[in-house]
Amino acid sequence: MDQTFLVNVFGSCDRCFKQRALRPVFKKSEQLNYCSLCVEIMAADGLHENETLASLKSEAESLKGKLEEERAKLHDVELHQVAERVEALGQFVMKTRRTLKGHGNKVLCMDWCKDKRRLVSSSQDGKVIVWDSFTTNKEHAVTMPCTWVMACAYAPSGCAIACGGLDNKCSVYPLTFDKNENMAAKKKSVAMHTNYLSACSFTNSDMQILTASGDGTCALWDVESGQLLQSFHGHGADVLCLDLAPSETGNTFVSGGCDKKAMVWDMRSGQCVQAFETHESDINSVRYYPSGDAFASGSDDATCRLYDLRADREVAIYSKESIIFGASSVDFSLSGRLLFAGYNDYTINVWDVLKGSRVSILFGHENRVSTLRVSPDGTAFCSGSWDHTLRVWA
Amino acid sequence: MSSRQKMPVINIEDLTEKDKLKMEVDQLKKEVTLERMLVSKCCEEFRDYVEERSGEDPLVKGIPEDKNPFKELKGGCVIS
C-alpha cells in the first residue's frame, strides 16, 4: 500500500500511546494525533461497523424466510374449512342491560372482579371507579395524580385494584369499606417504568403484578416489596397490551405492541418463546383463548386475528371490507365460540370464531369503544368508551 | 421505601439500531427451532373444544330473562 506523507511530528499516539510517527486527525474541531497503524485499524473498524449492521439485517431477513417456510410446511388447512360441519349460530339478541355513568372523560380501561358483578374502570379524567354492575352503584372512587389512567385491574381476591398511566407507574389500592378511610392514603406504588403504563394484570394472586409499558418492556413485580422480579425485553416499540395464560396452562403471557408483533413470554425465564408479526399496524389488544392453546388480537389495521400456539401461526382473520376502523379490544365468550371486538367506529362486532364470519354488530356507544371484557362466568360483557360511559351487554 | 429495585434502564428509544437488530436475530434463531403441530390437527382440536362447551355458553345459547342477573331493573335495587 502506497503511503507517502511528510512526517512532521514524532510522539505519543493518542490511541495506542506508543512512540511513533504521528498523523494529525481532526475530529470536529479537536486535533488528535495517531500513528499510521492506528489510523488503519480505525478505518477498518468503521467499515466493520457498517458491515455488521448490514449483515445483521440480512441475517434477520433470511431467518424470517426460514421461519415462514417451516410454518408453511404445516399449513394444510384453514380453520373455517375444518369448521364447515359445525352448526351455524342462531340469531343474537344482545342489548345494553346497564349503562354506567359517572366518568368525566374517556373511559380507557376496565376489568371484572371474580365475583362476576363488580368491575373497575379508569378514565382520562384521572378517576378510577369500582362499580356494582347489577345496581350501577359506585362503590369506590379514587383520583389519581395523573390524567390518562390507561390501565386498571381487579385483584383476584376482590380486595384491591391496580392502576396507572401517564405517571409511568402501577399503583395498588386496597379496597376498604370503612367510610372513614381514605382510599388514596393506603396507595402502594409497585411498578416504575420509564414511559407510560399501558396495561397491568395481577397474576394468580394479589401478590404479583404484570405490567406493559410505552418504554417497550413488560415486567413482573412483587406487590408487597415493589421489587422487580423479571423483565421482558423484545418489543421494538411501545407495548400496548398483555394477557396471562389461563392458570392451567402454565406460566406464560402474551403481549402486543406498536411494532405490530404479538409475543408470547415464559414468565420464569423472561424469554420470548414465540412471536407473530402478521398484523399491519399496532396491536391494541390480546386475549388468550379459554383453552390456552391460542390467542386473539385486535389491531389498528381493522382486523382481529387468531393465532394457534401449537401450530405456531395465524389460523384465522376476522375482517370485512366495510370495517376500516381499528379494533381496540377483544375478548372471547366462555366456550370460545364467539369473539367480541370493540372498534374505533363506535361499534362492537361479534365474530363466529370457528367460521370466521360476523354474527352481530352492536350499536350504542357514541364514541370509540376503548375496552371490552367478558364477565368471569360468561353471562355478560362490559364495554367502555370515549363517550364517558360503560355498558353491560347480555 | 429503601432498597427498591428500578427497571433496568431500558427505554426502547435509547437502544441503537444495531442493538435492536441483534435482539431480533437472537430471537429468530430460537424460534426457527420450535416444534410445530399440523394446522389441521390444531383446528380440529379447537373445533372439538368449542363444540363441547358452546352448549353451556350463556352468551351463545342466551339466558332466559328471569335467570339473567342483568335483567331490567324494575325500579329500586336488585336483591341477590
Short mmCIF file of C-alpha atoms in Angstrom, two decimals:
data_model
loop_
_atom_site.label_atom_id
_atom_site.label_comp_id
_atom_site.label_asym_id
_atom_site.label_seq_id
_atom_site.Cartn_x
_atom_site.Cartn_y
_atom_site.Cartn_z
CA MET A 1 0.00 0.00 0.00
CA ASP A 2 1.39 3.37 -1.05
CA GLN A 3 1.72 5.82 1.64
CA THR A 4 3.70 8.96 1.21
CA PHE A 5 3.37 11.71 3.66
CA LEU A 6 5.65 14.14 5.35
CA VAL A 7 6.38 13.20 8.89
CA ASN A 8 6.40 16.38 10.91
CA VAL A 9 5.62 15.01 14.32
CA PHE A 10 7.04 12.14 16.28
CA GLY A 11 5.44 11.45 19.64
CA SER A 12 2.91 9.51 21.68
CA CYS A 13 -0.06 8.18 19.69
CA ASP A 14 -3.44 9.22 21.19
CA ARG A 15 -4.80 5.72 20.74
CA CYS A 16 -2.01 3.24 21.49
CA PHE A 17 0.25 5.65 23.34
CA LYS A 18 3.37 4.21 21.68
CA GLN A 19 6.15 6.47 20.44
CA ARG A 20 5.56 6.64 16.70
CA ALA A 21 5.50 8.94 13.71
CA LEU A 22 2.15 10.71 14.00
CA ARG A 23 -0.50 11.94 11.61
CA PRO A 24 -2.90 14.68 12.66
CA VAL A 25 -6.59 13.71 12.53
CA PHE A 26 -9.36 16.25 13.05
CA LYS A 27 -12.49 15.20 14.92
CA LYS A 28 -14.95 18.09 14.96
CA SER A 29 -12.64 20.89 15.94
CA GLU A 30 -10.27 18.82 18.01
CA GLN A 31 -6.91 17.69 16.68
CA LEU A 32 -5.75 14.25 17.65
CA ASN A 33 -2.53 12.52 16.65
CA TYR A 34 -2.50 8.87 15.65
CA CYS A 35 0.23 6.59 14.34
CA SER A 36 -0.34 5.13 10.89
CA LEU A 37 -1.14 1.67 12.31
CA CYS A 38 -3.96 3.04 14.48
CA VAL A 39 -5.33 5.07 11.57
CA GLU A 40 -5.64 1.86 9.53
CA ILE A 41 -7.27 -0.05 12.40
CA MET A 42 -9.88 2.67 12.94
CA ALA A 43 -10.71 2.83 9.25
CA ALA A 44 -11.21 -0.95 9.26
CA ASP A 45 -13.45 -0.70 12.38
CA GLY A 46 -15.67 1.85 10.68
CA LEU A 47 -16.15 -0.44 7.73
CA HIS A 48 -16.73 -3.33 10.09
CA GLU A 49 -19.49 -1.42 11.89
CA ASN A 50 -21.43 -0.87 8.68
CA GLU A 51 -20.86 -4.41 7.58
CA THR A 52 -22.15 -5.64 10.92
CA LEU A 53 -25.41 -3.68 10.58
CA ALA A 54 -25.95 -4.85 7.02
CA SER A 55 -25.06 -8.45 7.82
CA LEU A 56 -27.41 -8.44 10.84
CA LYS A 57 -30.22 -7.15 8.62
CA SER A 58 -29.69 -9.84 6.03
CA GLU A 59 -29.39 -12.50 8.72
CA ALA A 60 -32.72 -11.36 10.20
CA GLU A 61 -34.33 -11.47 6.75
CA SER A 62 -33.07 -14.95 5.96
CA LEU A 63 -34.16 -16.25 9.40
CA LYS A 64 -37.63 -14.78 8.86
CA GLY A 65 -37.76 -16.52 5.49
CA LYS A 66 -36.78 -19.83 7.08
CA LEU A 67 -39.43 -19.33 9.78
CA GLU A 68 -42.09 -18.73 7.12
CA GLU A 69 -41.02 -21.89 5.31
CA GLU A 70 -41.20 -24.01 8.46
CA ARG A 71 -44.64 -22.65 9.33
CA ALA A 72 -45.93 -23.09 5.79
CA LYS A 73 -44.95 -26.78 5.77
CA LEU A 74 -47.63 -27.46 8.38
CA HIS A 75 -50.27 -25.18 6.93
CA ASP A 76 -52.53 -27.76 5.34
CA VAL A 77 -55.95 -26.28 6.02
CA GLU A 78 -57.87 -23.17 7.12
CA LEU A 79 -59.84 -23.10 10.38
CA HIS A 80 -63.15 -22.27 8.69
CA GLN A 81 -62.79 -25.32 6.44
CA VAL A 82 -62.46 -27.57 9.47
CA ALA A 83 -65.50 -25.79 10.92
CA GLU A 84 -67.74 -26.32 7.89
CA ARG A 85 -69.73 -29.07 9.51
CA VAL A 86 -70.31 -27.05 12.69
CA GLU A 87 -73.86 -25.80 13.10
CA ALA A 88 -74.28 -22.14 12.32
CA LEU A 89 -75.18 -19.83 15.18
CA GLY A 90 -78.72 -18.58 15.55
CA GLN A 91 -79.90 -15.01 15.79
CA PHE A 92 -78.42 -12.94 18.54
CA VAL A 93 -80.41 -10.72 20.80
CA MET A 94 -77.86 -8.88 22.82
CA LYS A 95 -78.60 -5.49 24.21
CA THR A 96 -77.36 -2.98 26.71
CA ARG A 97 -78.62 -4.02 30.13
CA ARG A 98 -76.80 -1.42 32.19
CA THR A 99 -75.19 1.92 31.42
CA LEU A 100 -72.63 3.08 33.96
CA LYS A 101 -72.34 6.85 34.02
CA GLY A 102 -70.01 8.83 36.21
CA HIS A 103 -66.69 9.31 34.49
CA GLY A 104 -65.97 12.85 33.40
CA ASN A 105 -63.95 11.88 30.38
CA LYS A 106 -62.98 8.97 28.09
CA VAL A 107 -63.12 5.53 29.68
CA LEU A 108 -59.83 3.84 28.86
CA CYS A 109 -59.84 0.51 30.64
CA MET A 110 -61.98 -1.82 32.71
CA ASP A 111 -61.73 -5.17 34.47
CA TRP A 112 -64.22 -7.52 36.17
CA CYS A 113 -63.99 -8.73 39.73
CA LYS A 114 -64.08 -12.51 40.20
CA ASP A 115 -67.46 -12.11 41.92
CA LYS A 116 -68.93 -11.51 38.42
CA ARG A 117 -70.74 -8.38 39.42
CA ARG A 118 -68.22 -5.75 40.44
CA LEU A 119 -65.95 -4.06 37.98
CA VAL A 120 -63.29 -1.36 37.99
CA SER A 121 -62.86 1.30 35.31
CA SER A 122 -60.34 4.06 34.69
CA SER A 123 -60.54 7.24 32.69
CA GLN A 124 -58.70 10.12 31.08
CA ASP A 125 -60.12 12.29 33.85
CA GLY A 126 -57.78 10.61 36.32
CA LYS A 127 -60.52 8.75 38.17
CA VAL A 128 -60.71 5.06 38.93
CA ILE A 129 -64.18 3.82 39.91
CA VAL A 130 -65.38 0.49 41.29
CA TRP A 131 -68.98 -0.28 40.31
CA ASP A 132 -71.61 -2.81 41.27
CA SER A 133 -72.80 -3.64 37.77
CA PHE A 134 -76.10 -5.17 38.96
CA THR A 135 -77.26 -1.96 40.67
CA THR A 136 -74.99 0.53 38.81
CA ASN A 137 -73.93 1.94 42.19
CA LYS A 138 -70.42 3.32 42.57
CA GLU A 139 -68.76 1.59 45.49
CA HIS A 140 -65.36 3.25 45.47
CA ALA A 141 -63.68 6.09 43.64
CA VAL A 142 -60.13 7.35 43.71
CA THR A 143 -58.50 10.23 41.90
CA MET A 144 -55.06 9.54 40.51
CA PRO A 145 -52.38 12.24 40.46
CA CYS A 146 -52.20 11.94 36.67
CA THR A 147 -54.65 12.05 33.80
CA TRP A 148 -54.94 9.23 31.23
CA VAL A 149 -55.20 6.26 33.56
CA MET A 150 -54.75 3.77 30.75
CA ALA A 151 -54.69 0.59 32.77
CA CYS A 152 -56.62 -0.88 35.65
CA ALA A 153 -57.10 -4.35 37.08
CA TYR A 154 -59.05 -6.06 39.85
CA ALA A 155 -57.13 -8.25 42.28
CA PRO A 156 -58.16 -11.95 42.36
CA SER A 157 -59.26 -11.63 46.00
CA GLY A 158 -61.50 -8.70 45.15
CA CYS A 159 -59.81 -6.73 47.92
CA ALA A 160 -57.66 -4.41 45.84
CA ILE A 161 -57.30 -2.74 42.47
CA ALA A 162 -54.26 -1.70 40.46
CA CYS A 163 -54.00 1.20 38.03
CA GLY A 164 -51.61 3.53 36.25
CA GLY A 165 -50.97 5.50 33.10
CA LEU A 166 -49.08 8.68 32.34
CA ASP A 167 -47.47 8.57 35.77
CA ASN A 168 -45.33 5.67 34.42
CA LYS A 169 -46.27 3.66 37.49
CA CYS A 170 -48.63 0.91 38.54
CA SER A 171 -50.13 1.51 41.97
CA VAL A 172 -52.21 -0.81 44.13
CA TYR A 173 -55.11 0.45 46.25
CA PRO A 174 -56.63 -1.83 48.88
CA LEU A 175 -60.42 -1.56 48.80
CA THR A 176 -61.83 -0.59 52.12
CA PHE A 177 -65.43 -0.36 53.18
CA ASP A 178 -64.58 1.80 56.15
CA LYS A 179 -66.19 5.14 55.37
CA ASN A 180 -63.62 6.95 57.45
CA GLU A 181 -60.69 5.64 55.50
CA ASN A 182 -59.33 7.49 52.54
CA MET A 183 -58.51 5.03 49.77
CA ALA A 184 -55.69 7.18 48.45
CA ALA A 185 -53.91 7.06 51.81
CA LYS A 186 -53.19 3.34 51.52
CA LYS A 187 -51.87 3.59 47.98
CA LYS A 188 -48.82 1.47 47.23
CA SER A 189 -46.57 2.27 44.27
CA VAL A 190 -45.46 -1.02 42.81
CA ALA A 191 -44.12 -0.70 39.29
CA MET A 192 -41.93 2.00 37.81
CA HIS A 193 -41.36 2.24 34.09
CA THR A 194 -39.57 4.84 32.03
CA ASN A 195 -42.66 5.60 29.98
CA TYR A 196 -46.45 5.32 30.28
CA LEU A 197 -48.15 2.24 31.72
CA SER A 198 -50.40 0.73 29.04
CA ALA A 199 -51.64 -2.45 30.74
CA CYS A 200 -51.50 -4.29 34.03
CA SER A 201 -52.77 -7.56 35.43
CA PHE A 202 -52.50 -9.44 38.71
CA THR A 203 -51.19 -12.96 38.32
CA ASN A 204 -52.96 -15.81 40.14
CA SER A 205 -52.72 -14.00 43.44
CA ASP A 206 -52.78 -10.48 44.85
CA MET A 207 -49.02 -10.74 45.36
CA GLN A 208 -47.69 -10.22 41.86
CA ILE A 209 -48.47 -7.81 39.05
CA LEU A 210 -47.54 -7.94 35.40
CA THR A 211 -47.17 -4.61 33.57
CA ALA A 212 -46.73 -3.41 29.99
CA SER A 213 -45.32 -0.01 29.07
CA GLY A 214 -44.66 2.54 26.39
CA ASP A 215 -40.96 2.00 27.18
CA GLY A 216 -41.11 -1.20 25.12
CA THR A 217 -40.92 -3.63 28.03
CA CYS A 218 -43.13 -5.79 30.21
CA ALA A 219 -42.29 -6.56 33.82
CA LEU A 220 -43.32 -8.75 36.73
CA TRP A 221 -43.38 -7.15 40.20
CA ASP A 222 -43.81 -8.24 43.79
CA VAL A 223 -46.63 -6.13 45.21
CA GLU A 224 -45.53 -6.12 48.84
CA SER A 225 -41.92 -5.02 48.31
CA GLY A 226 -42.23 -3.33 44.92
CA GLN A 227 -39.33 -5.46 43.76
CA LEU A 228 -38.83 -6.20 40.08
CA LEU A 229 -38.96 -9.99 39.68
CA GLN A 230 -38.49 -10.34 35.95
CA SER A 231 -38.32 -8.06 32.94
CA PHE A 232 -39.26 -8.89 29.37
CA HIS A 233 -37.38 -7.22 26.52
CA GLY A 234 -38.00 -7.85 22.87
CA HIS A 235 -40.64 -5.49 21.50
CA GLY A 236 -39.22 -2.86 19.17
CA ALA A 237 -41.69 -0.18 20.25
CA ASP A 238 -44.40 0.61 22.85
CA VAL A 239 -46.14 -2.42 24.34
CA LEU A 240 -49.89 -1.74 24.39
CA CYS A 241 -51.50 -4.83 25.90
CA LEU A 242 -50.96 -8.11 27.66
CA ASP A 243 -52.91 -11.16 28.81
CA LEU A 244 -51.96 -14.00 31.14
CA ALA A 245 -52.45 -17.60 30.05
CA PRO A 246 -55.31 -19.42 31.83
CA SER A 247 -53.75 -20.83 35.00
CA GLU A 248 -53.95 -24.47 33.95
CA THR A 249 -51.64 -23.96 31.03
CA GLY A 250 -48.70 -22.61 32.93
CA ASN A 251 -46.59 -19.56 33.34
CA THR A 252 -46.83 -17.65 30.10
CA PHE A 253 -48.37 -14.44 28.90
CA VAL A 254 -48.84 -12.73 25.56
CA SER A 255 -48.17 -9.06 24.75
CA GLY A 256 -48.90 -6.87 21.72
CA GLY A 257 -47.26 -3.66 20.62
CA CYS A 258 -46.77 -0.79 18.24
CA ASP A 259 -44.15 -2.89 16.46
CA LYS A 260 -47.10 -4.97 15.08
CA LYS A 261 -45.80 -8.00 16.97
CA ALA A 262 -47.55 -10.30 19.39
CA MET A 263 -45.05 -12.06 21.66
CA VAL A 264 -45.52 -14.99 23.99
CA TRP A 265 -43.27 -14.99 27.07
CA ASP A 266 -42.08 -17.51 29.64
CA MET A 267 -42.61 -15.73 32.96
CA ARG A 268 -39.89 -17.60 34.79
CA SER A 269 -37.05 -17.15 32.35
CA GLY A 270 -38.04 -13.83 30.83
CA GLN A 271 -37.56 -15.34 27.38
CA CYS A 272 -39.84 -14.83 24.43
CA VAL A 273 -40.92 -18.27 23.26
CA GLN A 274 -42.91 -17.35 20.16
CA ALA A 275 -43.58 -14.20 18.17
CA PHE A 276 -46.08 -13.37 15.46
CA GLU A 277 -45.86 -10.50 13.02
CA THR A 278 -48.82 -10.63 10.64
CA HIS A 279 -50.74 -7.53 11.63
CA GLU A 280 -50.22 -4.42 9.54
CA SER A 281 -50.44 -1.94 12.37
CA ASP A 282 -50.36 -1.51 16.17
CA ILE A 283 -51.81 -4.38 18.18
CA ASN A 284 -54.17 -2.82 20.75
CA SER A 285 -55.46 -5.90 22.47
CA VAL A 286 -54.52 -9.55 23.00
CA ARG A 287 -56.60 -12.21 24.73
CA TYR A 288 -55.95 -15.89 25.36
CA TYR A 289 -58.44 -18.44 24.13
CA PRO A 290 -60.07 -20.33 27.08
CA SER A 291 -58.03 -23.50 26.40
CA GLY A 292 -54.76 -21.56 26.48
CA ASP A 293 -53.67 -23.02 23.11
CA ALA A 294 -54.42 -19.90 21.12
CA PHE A 295 -54.92 -16.17 21.46
CA ALA A 296 -56.76 -13.42 19.59
CA SER A 297 -55.55 -9.95 18.78
CA GLY A 298 -57.20 -6.68 17.74
CA SER A 299 -55.31 -4.09 15.73
CA ASP A 300 -55.39 -0.64 14.18
CA ASP A 301 -55.31 -2.44 10.82
CA ALA A 302 -59.07 -3.06 11.38
CA THR A 303 -58.67 -6.81 11.75
CA CYS A 304 -58.76 -9.30 14.57
CA ARG A 305 -56.70 -12.44 14.21
CA LEU A 306 -56.44 -15.83 15.88
CA TYR A 307 -53.03 -17.44 16.46
CA ASP A 308 -52.64 -21.10 17.36
CA LEU A 309 -49.63 -21.61 19.64
CA ARG A 310 -49.05 -25.26 18.76
CA ALA A 311 -49.16 -24.67 15.01
CA ASP A 312 -47.15 -21.52 15.63
CA ARG A 313 -49.13 -19.45 13.12
CA GLU A 314 -52.10 -17.27 12.44
CA VAL A 315 -55.09 -19.54 11.73
CA ALA A 316 -57.94 -17.08 11.23
CA ILE A 317 -58.51 -13.45 10.36
CA TYR A 318 -61.72 -11.62 11.26
CA SER A 319 -62.25 -8.75 8.87
CA LYS A 320 -64.63 -7.21 6.40
CA GLU A 321 -64.07 -4.67 3.68
CA SER A 322 -66.63 -2.45 5.34
CA ILE A 323 -64.71 -2.40 8.60
CA ILE A 324 -61.99 0.19 8.24
CA PHE A 325 -61.50 1.42 11.79
CA GLY A 326 -59.12 -0.11 14.28
CA ALA A 327 -60.16 -2.77 16.77
CA SER A 328 -59.26 -1.57 20.25
CA SER A 329 -60.19 -4.54 22.43
CA VAL A 330 -61.14 -8.20 22.11
CA ASP A 331 -62.45 -10.96 24.34
CA PHE A 332 -63.88 -14.48 23.98
CA SER A 333 -67.18 -15.83 25.22
CA LEU A 334 -66.95 -18.64 27.79
CA SER A 335 -66.62 -21.51 25.30
CA GLY A 336 -64.56 -19.54 22.84
CA ARG A 337 -67.22 -19.78 20.14
CA LEU A 338 -67.69 -16.01 19.99
CA LEU A 339 -65.16 -13.20 19.77
CA PHE A 340 -66.36 -9.78 20.85
CA ALA A 341 -64.40 -6.84 19.48
CA GLY A 342 -64.77 -3.12 20.17
CA TYR A 343 -63.85 -0.72 17.40
CA ASN A 344 -62.92 2.91 16.89
CA ASP A 345 -66.05 3.38 14.75
CA TYR A 346 -68.11 3.14 17.97
CA THR A 347 -69.40 -0.39 17.27
CA ILE A 348 -68.89 -3.84 18.72
CA ASN A 349 -68.66 -6.70 16.25
CA VAL A 350 -69.41 -10.25 17.33
CA TRP A 351 -67.49 -12.89 15.35
CA ASP A 352 -68.04 -16.62 14.97
CA VAL A 353 -64.52 -17.75 15.91
CA LEU A 354 -64.74 -21.06 14.01
CA LYS A 355 -66.41 -19.95 10.82
CA GLY A 356 -64.75 -16.55 10.61
CA SER A 357 -67.98 -14.69 9.92
CA ARG A 358 -69.54 -11.78 11.74
CA VAL A 359 -72.73 -12.78 13.55
CA SER A 360 -73.80 -9.48 15.01
CA ILE A 361 -72.99 -5.80 15.18
CA LEU A 362 -73.88 -3.87 18.32
CA PHE A 363 -74.58 -0.17 18.32
CA GLY A 364 -74.96 2.04 21.35
CA HIS A 365 -71.77 3.83 22.20
CA GLU A 366 -71.42 7.38 20.98
CA ASN A 367 -67.69 7.34 20.58
CA ARG A 368 -64.81 4.86 20.25
CA VAL A 369 -65.06 1.64 22.19
CA SER A 370 -61.77 1.51 24.08
CA THR A 371 -62.07 -1.53 26.32
CA LEU A 372 -64.13 -4.72 26.47
CA ARG A 373 -64.21 -7.72 28.82
CA VAL A 374 -66.50 -10.71 29.17
CA SER A 375 -67.59 -11.38 32.75
CA PRO A 376 -65.89 -14.26 34.61
CA ASP A 377 -68.89 -16.59 34.26
CA GLY A 378 -69.62 -15.55 30.69
CA THR A 379 -73.11 -14.22 31.37
CA ALA A 380 -72.41 -10.74 30.06
CA PHE A 381 -69.70 -8.48 28.74
CA CYS A 382 -68.83 -4.89 29.51
CA SER A 383 -67.57 -2.24 27.12
CA GLY A 384 -66.04 1.13 27.95
CA SER A 385 -65.95 4.06 25.59
CA TRP A 386 -64.61 7.52 24.87
CA ASP A 387 -68.26 8.59 25.30
CA HIS A 388 -67.52 8.50 29.08
CA THR A 389 -69.76 5.51 29.76
CA LEU A 390 -69.55 1.78 30.27
CA ARG A 391 -72.23 -0.59 29.03
CA VAL A 392 -73.02 -4.09 30.21
CA TRP A 393 -74.46 -6.28 27.46
CA ALA A 394 -76.25 -9.61 27.75
CA MET B 1 -39.11 2.63 50.62
CA SER B 2 -35.42 1.66 50.76
CA SER B 3 -33.76 -0.95 48.52
CA ARG B 4 -36.32 -0.56 45.75
CA GLN B 5 -35.29 -2.06 42.52
CA LYS B 6 -35.91 0.05 39.46
CA MET B 7 -36.39 -1.23 35.94
CA PRO B 8 -33.02 -1.96 34.35
CA VAL B 9 -32.89 1.26 32.42
CA ILE B 10 -34.12 0.20 29.07
CA ASN B 11 -36.18 2.59 27.14
CA ILE B 12 -36.69 1.36 23.64
CA GLU B 13 -35.86 4.79 22.27
CA ASP B 14 -32.36 4.52 23.72
CA LEU B 15 -31.39 1.28 22.01
CA THR B 16 -29.29 1.60 18.89
CA GLU B 17 -30.35 0.12 15.56
CA LYS B 18 -27.64 -2.48 15.99
CA ASP B 19 -28.85 -3.49 19.49
CA LYS B 20 -32.40 -3.92 18.25
CA LEU B 21 -31.27 -6.00 15.29
CA LYS B 22 -29.14 -8.21 17.50
CA MET B 23 -32.12 -8.80 19.80
CA GLU B 24 -34.24 -9.66 16.78
CA VAL B 25 -31.71 -12.07 15.26
CA ASP B 26 -31.15 -13.88 18.58
CA GLN B 27 -34.91 -14.25 18.99
CA LEU B 28 -35.46 -15.52 15.44
CA LYS B 29 -32.73 -18.14 15.85
CA LYS B 30 -34.64 -19.56 18.82
CA GLU B 31 -37.98 -19.54 17.05
CA VAL B 32 -36.79 -21.39 13.94
CA THR B 33 -36.09 -24.46 16.06
CA LEU B 34 -39.61 -24.69 17.61
CA GLU B 35 -41.63 -27.88 17.30
CA ARG B 36 -44.90 -27.26 15.48
CA MET B 37 -48.14 -29.15 15.06
CA LEU B 38 -50.06 -29.62 11.85
CA VAL B 39 -52.66 -26.86 11.42
CA SER B 40 -55.47 -29.29 10.59
CA LYS B 41 -54.89 -31.18 13.83
CA CYS B 42 -54.84 -27.94 15.85
CA CYS B 43 -58.00 -26.66 14.23
CA GLU B 44 -59.84 -29.94 14.75
CA GLU B 45 -58.98 -29.92 18.45
CA PHE B 46 -60.04 -26.31 18.55
CA ARG B 47 -63.39 -27.04 16.96
CA ASP B 48 -63.98 -30.00 19.29
CA TYR B 49 -63.14 -27.89 22.35
CA VAL B 50 -65.62 -25.20 21.33
CA GLU B 51 -68.41 -27.62 20.38
CA GLU B 52 -68.15 -29.42 23.70
CA ARG B 53 -68.63 -26.19 25.56
CA SER B 54 -70.78 -23.86 23.49
CA GLY B 55 -73.95 -25.53 24.73
CA GLU B 56 -73.17 -24.14 28.16
CA ASP B 57 -72.00 -20.75 26.96
CA PRO B 58 -74.54 -18.18 28.24
CA LEU B 59 -73.84 -15.66 25.51
CA VAL B 60 -74.17 -18.29 22.78
CA LYS B 61 -77.36 -20.00 23.89
CA GLY B 62 -78.94 -16.99 25.54
CA ILE B 63 -80.23 -16.76 29.09
CA PRO B 64 -83.92 -16.90 29.97
CA GLU B 65 -84.96 -13.43 31.05
CA ASP B 66 -85.87 -14.47 34.59
CA LYS B 67 -82.47 -16.08 35.18
CA ASN B 68 -80.46 -13.22 33.76
CA PRO B 69 -78.61 -11.37 36.54
CA PHE B 70 -78.67 -8.30 34.35
CA LYS B 71 -82.36 -8.33 33.64
CA GLU B 72 -84.08 -4.94 33.52
CA LEU B 73 -84.19 -3.13 36.80
CA LYS B 74 -87.79 -2.62 37.84
CA GLY B 75 -87.09 0.45 39.90
CA GLY B 76 -85.21 0.03 43.19
CA CYS B 77 -82.32 -2.37 43.77
CA VAL B 78 -81.90 -5.97 42.74
CA ILE B 79 -81.52 -8.01 45.89
CA SER B 80 -79.50 -11.13 45.35
#
